[in-house]
GROMACS .gro file of N, CA, C and O in nm:
model
  552
    1MET      N    1   9.016  22.111   4.050
    1MET     CA    2   9.125  22.118   4.150
    1MET      C    3   9.250  22.166   4.077
    1MET      O    4   9.286  22.109   3.975
    2GLY      N    5   9.316  22.259   4.128
    2GLY     CA    6   9.433  22.320   4.069
    2GLY      C    7   9.546  22.229   4.033
    2GLY      O    8   9.607  22.239   3.930
    3VAL      N    9   9.582  22.139   4.127
    3VAL     CA   10   9.693  22.045   4.100
    3VAL      C   11   9.660  21.955   3.981
    3VAL      O   12   9.746  21.932   3.897
    4ALA      N   13   9.542  21.903   3.978
    4ALA     CA   14   9.502  21.818   3.869
    4ALA      C   15   9.502  21.890   3.737
    4ALA      O   16   9.550  21.841   3.635
    5ASP      N   17   9.444  22.011   3.736
    5ASP     CA   18   9.438  22.092   3.616
    5ASP      C   19   9.579  22.125   3.566
    5ASP      O   20   9.600  22.116   3.444
    6ALA      N   21   9.667  22.170   3.650
    6ALA     CA   22   9.800  22.203   3.613
    6ALA      C   23   9.875  22.082   3.560
    6ALA      O   24   9.945  22.095   3.456
    7SER      N   25   9.855  21.965   3.617
    7SER     CA   26   9.922  21.846   3.566
    7SER      C   27   9.871  21.810   3.434
    7SER      O   28   9.941  21.770   3.341
    8ALA      N   29   9.732  21.815   3.419
    8ALA     CA   30   9.674  21.777   3.288
    8ALA      C   31   9.715  21.877   3.181
    8ALA      O   32   9.746  21.837   3.064
    9ASP      N   33   9.726  22.003   3.214
    9ASP     CA   34   9.773  22.108   3.119
    9ASP      C   35   9.919  22.080   3.074
    9ASP      O   36   9.959  22.115   2.963
   10ALA      N   37   9.993  22.017   3.164
   10ALA     CA   38  10.133  21.982   3.131
   10ALA      C   39  10.142  21.849   3.054
   10ALA      O   40  10.252  21.800   3.025
   11GLY      N   41  10.026  21.791   3.011
   11GLY     CA   42  10.025  21.672   2.931
   11GLY      C   43  10.029  21.541   3.009
   11GLY      O   44  10.047  21.433   2.952
   12ARG      N   45  10.007  21.549   3.138
   12ARG     CA   46  10.009  21.429   3.217
   12ARG      C   47   9.869  21.372   3.231
   12ARG      O   48   9.775  21.449   3.225
   13ALA      N   49   9.856  21.242   3.252
   13ALA     CA   50   9.727  21.178   3.266
   13ALA      C   51   9.679  21.192   3.410
   13ALA      O   52   9.698  21.095   3.486
   14VAL      N   53   9.626  21.302   3.448
   14VAL     CA   54   9.578  21.327   3.580
   14VAL      C   55   9.435  21.376   3.577
   14VAL      O   56   9.407  21.470   3.503
   15ALA      N   57   9.344  21.314   3.651
   15ALA     CA   58   9.205  21.351   3.649
   15ALA      C   59   9.154  21.372   3.793
   15ALA      O   60   9.207  21.312   3.886
   16TYR      N   61   9.060  21.464   3.814
   16TYR     CA   62   8.999  21.498   3.939
   16TYR      C   63   8.854  21.461   3.938
   16TYR      O   64   8.781  21.489   3.843
   17GLY      N   65   8.809  21.405   4.051
   17GLY     CA   66   8.664  21.381   4.071
   17GLY      C   67   8.629  21.421   4.211
   17GLY      O   68   8.696  21.381   4.309
   18GLY      N   69   8.528  21.501   4.223
   18GLY     CA   70   8.481  21.545   4.353
   18GLY      C   71   8.415  21.679   4.347
   18GLY      O   72   8.397  21.733   4.237
   19PRO      N   73   8.385  21.732   4.464
   19PRO     CA   74   8.321  21.864   4.463
   19PRO      C   75   8.412  21.974   4.409
   19PRO      O   76   8.534  21.964   4.416
   20GLY      N   77   8.348  22.078   4.354
   20GLY     CA   78   8.427  22.192   4.304
   20GLY      C   79   8.487  22.271   4.416
   20GLY      O   80   8.584  22.343   4.397
   21ARG      N   81   8.434  22.259   4.535
   21ARG     CA   82   8.486  22.336   4.648
   21ARG      C   83   8.456  22.259   4.780
   21ARG      O   84   8.350  22.208   4.799
   22ALA      N   85   8.557  22.258   4.864
   22ALA     CA   86   8.543  22.205   5.002
   22ALA      C   87   8.642  22.283   5.088
   22ALA      O   88   8.756  22.312   5.045
   23LEU      N   89   8.603  22.324   5.202
   23LEU     CA   90   8.684  22.412   5.287
   23LEU      C   91   8.753  22.339   5.403
   23LEU      O   92   8.689  22.262   5.473
   24ALA      N   93   8.877  22.375   5.424
   24ALA     CA   94   8.957  22.334   5.537
   24ALA      C   95   9.065  22.445   5.555
   24ALA      O   96   9.106  22.503   5.455
   25THR      N   97   9.106  22.464   5.676
   25THR     CA   98   9.210  22.566   5.701
   25THR      C   99   9.344  22.494   5.692
   25THR      O  100   9.375  22.412   5.783
   26VAL      N  101   9.421  22.526   5.593
   26VAL     CA  102   9.553  22.465   5.570
   26VAL      C  103   9.649  22.575   5.524
   26VAL      O  104   9.609  22.677   5.479
   27ARG      N  105   9.774  22.544   5.540
   27ARG     CA  106   9.880  22.627   5.480
   27ARG      C  107   9.880  22.599   5.331
   27ARG      O  108   9.929  22.491   5.293
   28PRO      N  109   9.834  22.687   5.245
   28PRO     CA  110   9.812  22.649   5.101
   28PRO      C  111   9.941  22.610   5.029
   28PRO      O  112   9.932  22.520   4.948
   29VAL      N  113  10.050  22.681   5.050
   29VAL     CA  114  10.167  22.646   4.974
   29VAL      C  115  10.226  22.510   5.012
   29VAL      O  116  10.257  22.429   4.925
   30ALA      N  117  10.231  22.486   5.141
   30ALA     CA  118  10.285  22.354   5.187
   30ALA      C  119  10.190  22.244   5.148
   30ALA      O  120  10.235  22.135   5.101
   31PHE      N  121  10.059  22.264   5.162
   31PHE     CA  122   9.966  22.161   5.133
   31PHE      C  123   9.964  22.133   4.976
   31PHE      O  124   9.963  22.015   4.936
   32ARG      N  125   9.974  22.232   4.899
   32ARG     CA  126   9.981  22.214   4.753
   32ARG      C  127  10.106  22.137   4.712
   32ARG      O  128  10.101  22.049   4.629
   33ARG      N  129  10.215  22.168   4.782
   33ARG     CA  130  10.341  22.097   4.752
   33ARG      C  131  10.326  21.949   4.783
   33ARG      O  132  10.375  21.863   4.715
   34ALA      N  133  10.264  21.923   4.894
   34ALA     CA  134  10.235  21.782   4.934
   34ALA      C  135  10.157  21.708   4.826
   34ALA      O  136  10.196  21.596   4.779
   35LEU      N  137  10.052  21.773   4.775
   35LEU     CA  138   9.969  21.714   4.672
   35LEU      C  139  10.053  21.694   4.542
   35LEU      O  140  10.047  21.591   4.473
   36GLU      N  141  10.130  21.795   4.505
   36GLU     CA  142  10.213  21.786   4.385
   36GLU      C  143  10.314  21.676   4.397
   36GLU      O  144  10.336  21.604   4.301
   37ASN      N  145  10.373  21.659   4.513
   37ASN     CA  146  10.469  21.548   4.534
   37ASN      C  147  10.402  21.411   4.513
   37ASN      O  148  10.454  21.325   4.445
   38LEU      N  149  10.279  21.394   4.566
   38LEU     CA  150  10.213  21.270   4.554
   38LEU      C  151  10.170  21.246   4.409
   38LEU      O  152  10.179  21.131   4.356
   39VAL      N  153  10.122  21.345   4.341
   39VAL     CA  154  10.085  21.338   4.199
   39VAL      C  155  10.206  21.307   4.114
   39VAL      O  156  10.203  21.219   4.024
   40ASP      N  157  10.319  21.377   4.137
   40ASP     CA  158  10.440  21.352   4.061
   40ASP      C  159  10.484  21.208   4.079
   40ASP      O  160  10.525  21.142   3.979
   41ASN      N  161  10.483  21.154   4.201
   41ASN     CA  162  10.522  21.017   4.219
   41ASN      C  163  10.424  20.923   4.142
   41ASN      O  164  10.466  20.823   4.084
   42GLY      N  165  10.296  20.952   4.155
   42GLY     CA  166  10.200  20.868   4.085
   42GLY      C  167  10.218  20.862   3.933
   42GLY      O  168  10.213  20.757   3.874
   43VAL      N  169  10.246  20.977   3.872
   43VAL     CA  170  10.269  20.986   3.730
   43VAL      C  171  10.402  20.916   3.697
   43VAL      O  172  10.412  20.846   3.596
   44ARG      N  173  10.504  20.932   3.780
   44ARG     CA  174  10.634  20.874   3.752
   44ARG      C  175  10.628  20.721   3.755
   44ARG      O  176  10.680  20.653   3.669
   45TYR      N  177  10.556  20.665   3.854
   45TYR     CA  178  10.556  20.518   3.869
   45TYR      C  179  10.430  20.453   3.812
   45TYR      O  180  10.429  20.334   3.799
   46GLY      N  181  10.328  20.533   3.787
   46GLY     CA  182  10.200  20.467   3.742
   46GLY      C  183  10.140  20.526   3.617
   46GLY      O  184  10.040  20.477   3.572
   47ALA      N  185  10.202  20.630   3.562
   47ALA     CA  186  10.161  20.695   3.438
   47ALA      C  187  10.028  20.768   3.453
   47ALA      O  188  10.017  20.880   3.413
   48ARG      N  189   9.922  20.709   3.510
   48ARG     CA  190   9.790  20.768   3.518
   48ARG      C  191   9.756  20.787   3.665
   48ARG      O  192   9.770  20.696   3.749
   49VAL      N  193   9.698  20.903   3.701
   49VAL     CA  194   9.664  20.940   3.834
   49VAL      C  195   9.522  20.988   3.844
   49VAL      O  196   9.479  21.065   3.756
   50ARG      N  197   9.449  20.946   3.946
   50ARG     CA  198   9.316  20.995   3.969
   50ARG      C  199   9.310  21.052   4.110
   50ARG      O  200   9.353  20.987   4.206
   51ILE      N  201   9.260  21.171   4.119
   51ILE     CA  202   9.245  21.241   4.251
   51ILE      C  203   9.098  21.247   4.280
   51ILE      O  204   9.018  21.295   4.197
   52ALA      N  205   9.058  21.204   4.402
   52ALA     CA  206   8.920  21.209   4.445
   52ALA      C  207   8.915  21.284   4.576
   52ALA      O  208   9.000  21.268   4.662
   53LEU      N  209   8.814  21.365   4.592
   53LEU     CA  210   8.792  21.442   4.719
   53LEU      C  211   8.657  21.408   4.771
   53LEU      O  212   8.558  21.410   4.699
   54ALA      N  213   8.649  21.376   4.897
   54ALA     CA  214   8.522  21.356   4.968
   54ALA      C  215   8.520  21.442   5.096
   54ALA      O  216   8.620  21.451   5.162
   55ALA      N  217   8.409  21.507   5.113
   55ALA     CA  218   8.390  21.591   5.230
   55ALA      C  219   8.305  21.512   5.333
   55ALA      O  220   8.194  21.487   5.307
   56GLU      N  221   8.374  21.471   5.437
   56GLU     CA  222   8.300  21.404   5.547
   56GLU      C  223   8.265  21.509   5.656
   56GLU      O  224   8.309  21.626   5.643
   57GLU      N  225   8.193  21.471   5.753
   57GLU     CA  226   8.147  21.570   5.849
   57GLU      C  227   8.266  21.640   5.921
   57GLU      O  228   8.261  21.760   5.939
   58THR      N  229   8.364  21.562   5.957
   58THR     CA  230   8.474  21.622   6.035
   58THR      C  231   8.610  21.635   5.958
   58THR      O  232   8.704  21.689   6.005
   59ALA      N  233   8.611  21.575   5.837
   59ALA     CA  234   8.740  21.573   5.763
   59ALA      C  235   8.717  21.577   5.613
   59ALA      O  236   8.612  21.540   5.562
   60LEU      N  237   8.818  21.629   5.545
   60LEU     CA  238   8.825  21.617   5.400
   60LEU      C  239   8.918  21.498   5.376
   60LEU      O  240   9.021  21.481   5.437
   61VAL      N  241   8.878  21.417   5.280
   61VAL     CA  242   8.957  21.298   5.240
   61VAL      C  243   8.992  21.307   5.100
   61VAL      O  244   8.907  21.312   5.008
   62LEU      N  245   9.124  21.313   5.070
   62LEU     CA  246   9.174  21.309   4.935
   62LEU      C  247   9.240  21.177   4.910
   62LEU      O  248   9.318  21.127   4.991
   63ARG      N  249   9.204  21.121   4.796
   63ARG     CA  250   9.264  20.990   4.755
   63ARG      C  251   9.335  21.015   4.622
   63ARG      O  252   9.273  21.058   4.528
   64ILE      N  253   9.462  20.983   4.621
   64ILE     CA  254   9.541  20.996   4.499
   64ILE      C  255   9.581  20.853   4.459
   64ILE      O  256   9.660  20.786   4.528
   65ASP      N  257   9.519  20.803   4.351
   65ASP     CA  258   9.539  20.665   4.308
   65ASP      C  259   9.622  20.666   4.178
   65ASP      O  260   9.597  20.749   4.091
   66ASP      N  261   9.713  20.573   4.169
   66ASP     CA  262   9.790  20.559   4.045
   66ASP      C  263   9.781  20.413   4.001
   66ASP      O  264   9.725  20.326   4.068
   67ASP      N  265   9.835  20.383   3.881
   67ASP     CA  266   9.833  20.250   3.822
   67ASP      C  267   9.966  20.183   3.829
   67ASP      O  268   9.989  20.085   3.755
   68GLY      N  269  10.055  20.229   3.918
   68GLY     CA  270  10.188  20.172   3.926
   68GLY      C  271  10.191  20.040   4.003
   68GLY      O  272  10.086  19.976   4.025
   69PRO      N  273  10.309  19.998   4.040
   69PRO     CA  274  10.325  19.870   4.113
   69PRO      C  275  10.285  19.870   4.257
   69PRO      O  276  10.275  19.765   4.318
   70GLY      N  277  10.260  19.989   4.313
   70GLY     CA  278  10.231  19.994   4.455
   70GLY      C  279  10.357  19.981   4.537
   70GLY      O  280  10.466  19.977   4.487
   71ILE      N  281  10.336  19.976   4.667
   71ILE     CA  282  10.450  19.958   4.762
   71ILE      C  283  10.414  19.845   4.858
   71ILE      O  284  10.309  19.847   4.915
   72PRO      N  285  10.500  19.744   4.869
   72PRO     CA  286  10.472  19.634   4.963
   72PRO      C  287  10.452  19.692   5.102
   72PRO      O  288  10.519  19.787   5.143
   73ALA      N  289  10.355  19.628   5.174
   73ALA     CA  290  10.325  19.682   5.310
   73ALA      C  291  10.445  19.694   5.398
   73ALA      O  292  10.454  19.786   5.478
   74CYS      N  293  10.537  19.601   5.381
   74CYS     CA  294  10.659  19.601   5.468
   74CYS      C  295  10.751  19.721   5.439
   74CYS      O  296  10.840  19.752   5.516
   75ASP      N  297  10.733  19.783   5.319
   75ASP     CA  298  10.820  19.897   5.285
   75ASP      C  299  10.755  20.034   5.302
   75ASP      O  300  10.819  20.136   5.283
   76VAL      N  301  10.627  20.039   5.341
   76VAL     CA  302  10.555  20.165   5.355
   76VAL      C  303  10.620  20.259   5.456
   76VAL      O  304  10.640  20.378   5.428
   77ALA      N  305  10.653  20.206   5.574
   77ALA     CA  306  10.710  20.291   5.677
   77ALA      C  307  10.841  20.353   5.632
   77ALA      O  308  10.861  20.474   5.652
   78CYS      N  309  10.928  20.279   5.569
   78CYS     CA  310  11.055  20.336   5.529
   78CYS      C  311  11.042  20.427   5.410
   78CYS      O  312  11.122  20.511   5.388
   79ALA      N  313  10.932  20.417   5.333
   79ALA     CA  314  10.908  20.507   5.216
   79ALA      C  315  10.898  20.653   5.264
   79ALA      O  316  10.930  20.744   5.185
   80PHE      N  317  10.858  20.678   5.390
   80PHE     CA  318  10.848  20.815   5.438
   80PHE      C  319  10.980  20.866   5.500
   80PHE      O  320  10.984  20.981   5.540
   81GLU      N  321  11.077  20.780   5.509
   81GLU     CA  322  11.206  20.825   5.561
   81GLU      C  323  11.280  20.914   5.464
   81GLU      O  324  11.278  20.887   5.345
   82PRO      N  325  11.345  21.024   5.514
   82PRO     CA  326  11.416  21.111   5.423
   82PRO      C  327  11.523  21.038   5.342
   82PRO      O  328  11.591  20.949   5.391
   83PHE      N  329  11.536  21.073   5.217
   83PHE     CA  330  11.636  21.027   5.123
   83PHE      C  331  11.620  20.877   5.087
   83PHE      O  332  11.716  20.815   5.042
   84THR      N  333  11.504  20.824   5.115
   84THR     CA  334  11.478  20.684   5.081
   84THR      C  335  11.407  20.678   4.950
   84THR      O  336  11.305  20.743   4.928
   85ARG      N  337  11.463  20.597   4.854
   85ARG     CA  338  11.400  20.578   4.729
   85ARG      C  339  11.378  20.428   4.717
   85ARG      O  340  11.469  20.344   4.725
   86LEU      N  341  11.251  20.390   4.695
   86LEU     CA  342  11.221  20.245   4.676
   86LEU      C  343  11.252  20.194   4.537
   86LEU      O  344  11.264  20.076   4.514
   87GLU      N  345  11.257  20.286   4.442
   87GLU     CA  346  11.293  20.254   4.306
   87GLU      C  347  11.435  20.201   4.307
   87GLU      O  348  11.527  20.259   4.366
   88GLY      N  349  11.460  20.087   4.243
   88GLY     CA  350  11.588  20.016   4.257
   88GLY      C  351  11.717  20.083   4.210
   88GLY      O  352  11.814  20.074   4.276
   89SER      N  353  11.708  20.160   4.102
   89SER     CA  354  11.833  20.222   4.053
   89SER      C  355  11.869  20.342   4.135
   89SER      O  356  11.785  20.400   4.206
   90ARG      N  357  11.992  20.380   4.129
   90ARG     CA  358  12.039  20.502   4.195
   90ARG      C  359  12.046  20.617   4.096
   90ARG      O  360  12.100  20.723   4.122
   91ASN      N  361  11.989  20.596   3.977
   91ASN     CA  362  11.997  20.695   3.871
   91ASN      C  363  11.901  20.814   3.906
   91ASN      O  364  11.781  20.794   3.913
   92ARG      N  365  11.957  20.930   3.915
   92ARG     CA  366  11.875  21.049   3.948
   92ARG      C  367  11.777  21.083   3.835
   92ARG      O  368  11.677  21.151   3.863
   93ASN      N  369  11.802  21.034   3.718
   93ASN     CA  370  11.711  21.062   3.604
   93ASN      C  371  11.582  20.978   3.615
   93ASN      O  372  11.483  21.011   3.548
   94THR      N  373  11.582  20.874   3.694
   94THR     CA  374  11.462  20.791   3.706
   94THR      C  375  11.385  20.815   3.833
   94THR      O  376  11.288  20.748   3.856
   95GLY      N  377  11.426  20.909   3.908
   95GLY     CA  378  11.355  20.937   4.033
   95GLY      C  379  11.410  21.062   4.097
   95GLY      O  380  11.500  21.128   4.046
   96GLY      N  381  11.361  21.093   4.211
   96GLY     CA  382  11.403  21.217   4.279
   96GLY      C  383  11.504  21.184   4.384
   96GLY      O  384  11.580  21.088   4.381
   97THR      N  385  11.503  21.272   4.490
   97THR     CA  386  11.600  21.260   4.594
   97THR      C  387  11.552  21.173   4.708
   97THR      O  388  11.629  21.148   4.802
   98GLY      N  389  11.426  21.133   4.712
   98GLY     CA  390  11.373  21.058   4.820
   98GLY      C  391  11.319  21.143   4.932
   98GLY      O  392  11.306  21.101   5.046
   99LEU      N  393  11.283  21.270   4.898
   99LEU     CA  394  11.223  21.356   4.999
   99LEU      C  395  11.076  21.390   4.975
   99LEU      O  396  11.010  21.439   5.066
  100GLY      N  397  11.022  21.352   4.865
  100GLY     CA  398  10.882  21.384   4.832
  100GLY      C  399  10.778  21.335   4.927
  100GLY      O  400  10.692  21.412   4.976
  101LEU      N  401  10.792  21.211   4.965
  101LEU     CA  402  10.692  21.157   5.065
  101LEU      C  403  10.713  21.209   5.200
  101LEU      O  404  10.617  21.233   5.275
  102THR      N  405  10.838  21.235   5.238
  102THR     CA  406  10.871  21.292   5.369
  102THR      C  407  10.808  21.432   5.379
  102THR      O  408  10.742  21.466   5.476
  103ILE      N  409  10.824  21.511   5.275
  103ILE     CA  410  10.769  21.651   5.273
  103ILE      C  411  10.620  21.643   5.274
  103ILE      O  412  10.555  21.719   5.349
  104ALA      N  413  10.560  21.553   5.195
  104ALA     CA  414  10.418  21.544   5.190
  104ALA      C  415  10.361  21.506   5.326
  104ALA      O  416  10.261  21.566   5.375
  105ARG      N  417  10.417  21.405   5.391
  105ARG     CA  418  10.361  21.363   5.521
  105ARG      C  419  10.379  21.475   5.626
  105ARG      O  420  10.282  21.503   5.700
  106ARG      N  421  10.488  21.544   5.629
  106ARG     CA  422  10.513  21.650   5.728
  106ARG      C  423  10.410  21.763   5.704
  106ARG      O  424  10.360  21.821   5.798
  107ALA      N  425  10.384  21.799   5.576
  107ALA     CA  426  10.288  21.905   5.549
  107ALA      C  427  10.148  21.867   5.594
  107ALA      O  428  10.073  21.949   5.652
  108VAL      N  429  10.108  21.743   5.570
  108VAL     CA  430   9.974  21.697   5.604
  108VAL      C  431   9.964  21.690   5.758
  108VAL      O  432   9.866  21.736   5.820
  109GLU      N  433  10.064  21.634   5.825
  109GLU     CA  434  10.059  21.628   5.972
  109GLU      C  435  10.061  21.761   6.037
  109GLU      O  436  10.007  21.779   6.145
  110ALA      N  437  10.127  21.863   5.976
  110ALA     CA  438  10.126  21.998   6.028
  110ALA      C  439   9.985  22.060   6.033
  110ALA      O  440   9.961  22.151   6.110
  111GLU      N  441   9.898  22.002   5.953
  111GLU     CA  442   9.757  22.048   5.950
  111GLU      C  443   9.667  21.959   6.037
  111GLU      O  444   9.545  21.974   6.034
  112GLY      N  445   9.729  21.872   6.115
  112GLY     CA  446   9.651  21.781   6.202
  112GLY      C  447   9.593  21.665   6.126
  112GLY      O  448   9.505  21.593   6.175
  113GLY      N  449   9.647  21.638   6.008
  113GLY     CA  450   9.596  21.530   5.924
  113GLY      C  451   9.687  21.407   5.921
  113GLY      O  452   9.790  21.403   5.995
  114THR      N  453   9.647  21.313   5.840
  114THR     CA  454   9.724  21.192   5.823
  114THR      C  455   9.745  21.163   5.677
  114THR      O  456   9.663  21.202   5.591
  115LEU      N  457   9.853  21.099   5.641
  115LEU     CA  458   9.881  21.049   5.507
  115LEU      C  459   9.917  20.902   5.520
  115LEU      O  460  10.006  20.865   5.587
  116ILE      N  461   9.837  20.819   5.450
  116ILE     CA  462   9.856  20.675   5.452
  116ILE      C  463   9.873  20.623   5.312
  116ILE      O  464   9.799  20.668   5.222
  117LEU      N  465   9.966  20.533   5.291
  117LEU     CA  466   9.990  20.472   5.162
  117LEU      C  467   9.944  20.329   5.171
  117LEU      O  468   9.978  20.257   5.261
  118THR      N  469   9.873  20.283   5.068
  118THR     CA  470   9.832  20.144   5.060
  118THR      C  471   9.833  20.101   4.912
  118THR      O  472   9.810  20.177   4.822
  119THR      N  473   9.867  19.976   4.892
  119THR     CA  474   9.855  19.917   4.759
  119THR      C  475   9.712  19.876   4.741
  119THR      O  476   9.656  19.800   4.825
  120ARG      N  477   9.649  19.920   4.634
  120ARG     CA  478   9.511  19.890   4.605
  120ARG      C  479   9.498  19.745   4.560
  120ARG      O  480   9.586  19.694   4.489
  121PRO      N  481   9.393  19.677   4.601
  121PRO     CA  482   9.373  19.537   4.560
  121PRO      C  483   9.376  19.516   4.406
  121PRO      O  484   9.430  19.415   4.356
  122GLU      N  485   9.327  19.613   4.333
  122GLU     CA  486   9.326  19.606   4.185
  122GLU      C  487   9.455  19.647   4.126
  122GLU      O  488   9.474  19.647   4.004
  123GLY      N  489   9.555  19.689   4.208
  123GLY     CA  490   9.683  19.728   4.160
  123GLY      C  491   9.699  19.881   4.173
  123GLY      O  492   9.600  19.954   4.167
  124GLY      N  493   9.823  19.923   4.185
  124GLY     CA  494   9.851  20.066   4.198
  124GLY      C  495   9.854  20.105   4.347
  124GLY      O  496   9.818  20.032   4.438
  125LEU      N  497   9.898  20.227   4.364
  125LEU     CA  498   9.913  20.282   4.494
  125LEU      C  499   9.804  20.383   4.527
  125LEU      O  500   9.760  20.461   4.438
  126ARG      N  501   9.758  20.384   4.653
  126ARG     CA  502   9.666  20.488   4.698
  126ARG      C  503   9.733  20.570   4.812
  126ARG      O  504   9.782  20.507   4.904
  127ALA      N  505   9.739  20.699   4.791
  127ALA     CA  506   9.782  20.786   4.896
  127ALA      C  507   9.655  20.854   4.949
  127ALA      O  508   9.582  20.918   4.871
  128GLU      N  509   9.621  20.835   5.075
  128GLU     CA  510   9.501  20.891   5.133
  128GLU      C  511   9.537  20.991   5.236
  128GLU      O  512   9.606  20.966   5.334
  129ILE      N  513   9.488  21.116   5.215
  129ILE     CA  514   9.507  21.227   5.305
  129ILE      C  515   9.374  21.253   5.372
  129ILE      O  516   9.273  21.265   5.310
  130ARG      N  517   9.383  21.260   5.507
  130ARG     CA  518   9.267  21.300   5.585
  130ARG      C  519   9.306  21.423   5.661
  130ARG      O  520   9.406  21.425   5.735
  131VAL      N  521   9.233  21.533   5.644
  131VAL     CA  522   9.267  21.658   5.715
  131VAL      C  523   9.137  21.714   5.776
  131VAL      O  524   9.032  21.706   5.716
  132PRO      N  525   9.147  21.752   5.902
  132PRO     CA  526   9.026  21.806   5.969
  132PRO      C  527   8.967  21.923   5.893
  132PRO      O  528   9.039  22.011   5.846
  133ARG      N  529   8.835  21.928   5.889
  133ARG     CA  530   8.769  22.037   5.821
  133ARG      C  531   8.787  22.166   5.891
  133ARG      O  532   8.794  22.273   5.834
  134ALA      N  533   8.797  22.162   6.021
  134ALA     CA  534   8.813  22.283   6.099
  134ALA      C  535   8.954  22.333   6.100
  134ALA      O  536   8.981  22.442   6.155
  135GLY      N  537   9.046  22.268   6.038
  135GLY     CA  538   9.187  22.313   6.028
  135GLY      C  539   9.273  22.236   6.125
  135GLY      O  540   9.248  22.126   6.159
  136ARG      N  541   9.380  22.301   6.168
  136ARG     CA  542   9.487  22.241   6.242
  136ARG      C  543   9.435  22.181   6.376
  136ARG      O  544   9.403  22.253   6.469
  137GLY      N  545   9.427  22.048   6.373
  137GLY     CA  546   9.394  21.974   6.495
  137GLY      C  547   9.254  21.978   6.540
  137GLY      O  548   9.213  21.918   6.641
  138GLY      N  549   9.163  22.052   6.473
  138GLY     CA  550   9.033  22.044   6.535
  138GLY      C  551   8.930  22.123   6.486
  138GLY      O  552   8.820  22.130   6.529
   0.00000   0.00000   0.00000
């Protein structure tokens, strides 16, 4: 997977597991940016990221797992709001502008998909993208 390879080439601990190829009709630039935003967040807050892809009958499912602190369930909805940063400091050097998750969700939803964030029971955050195999909406 290109995003995982590029991140690993940049010295980040990002690994990919899944098929070498799976097809869905998406806007490649926007969708790649969504994945890059999720991987960047995972590396920033969790150091190590694992990307898994599963091809189901009607959808492709991407799971981006990190080893960070996760996000409390009560904060997940606001994490997608523009300019919201859950990281406590206001220091721009320790985080971004608070648009990465907003951009990621909008890009995924534009393809008829969903983006859900959950804290994994073993720790860390999971971002799960489900996008229809047939493309936008169907």
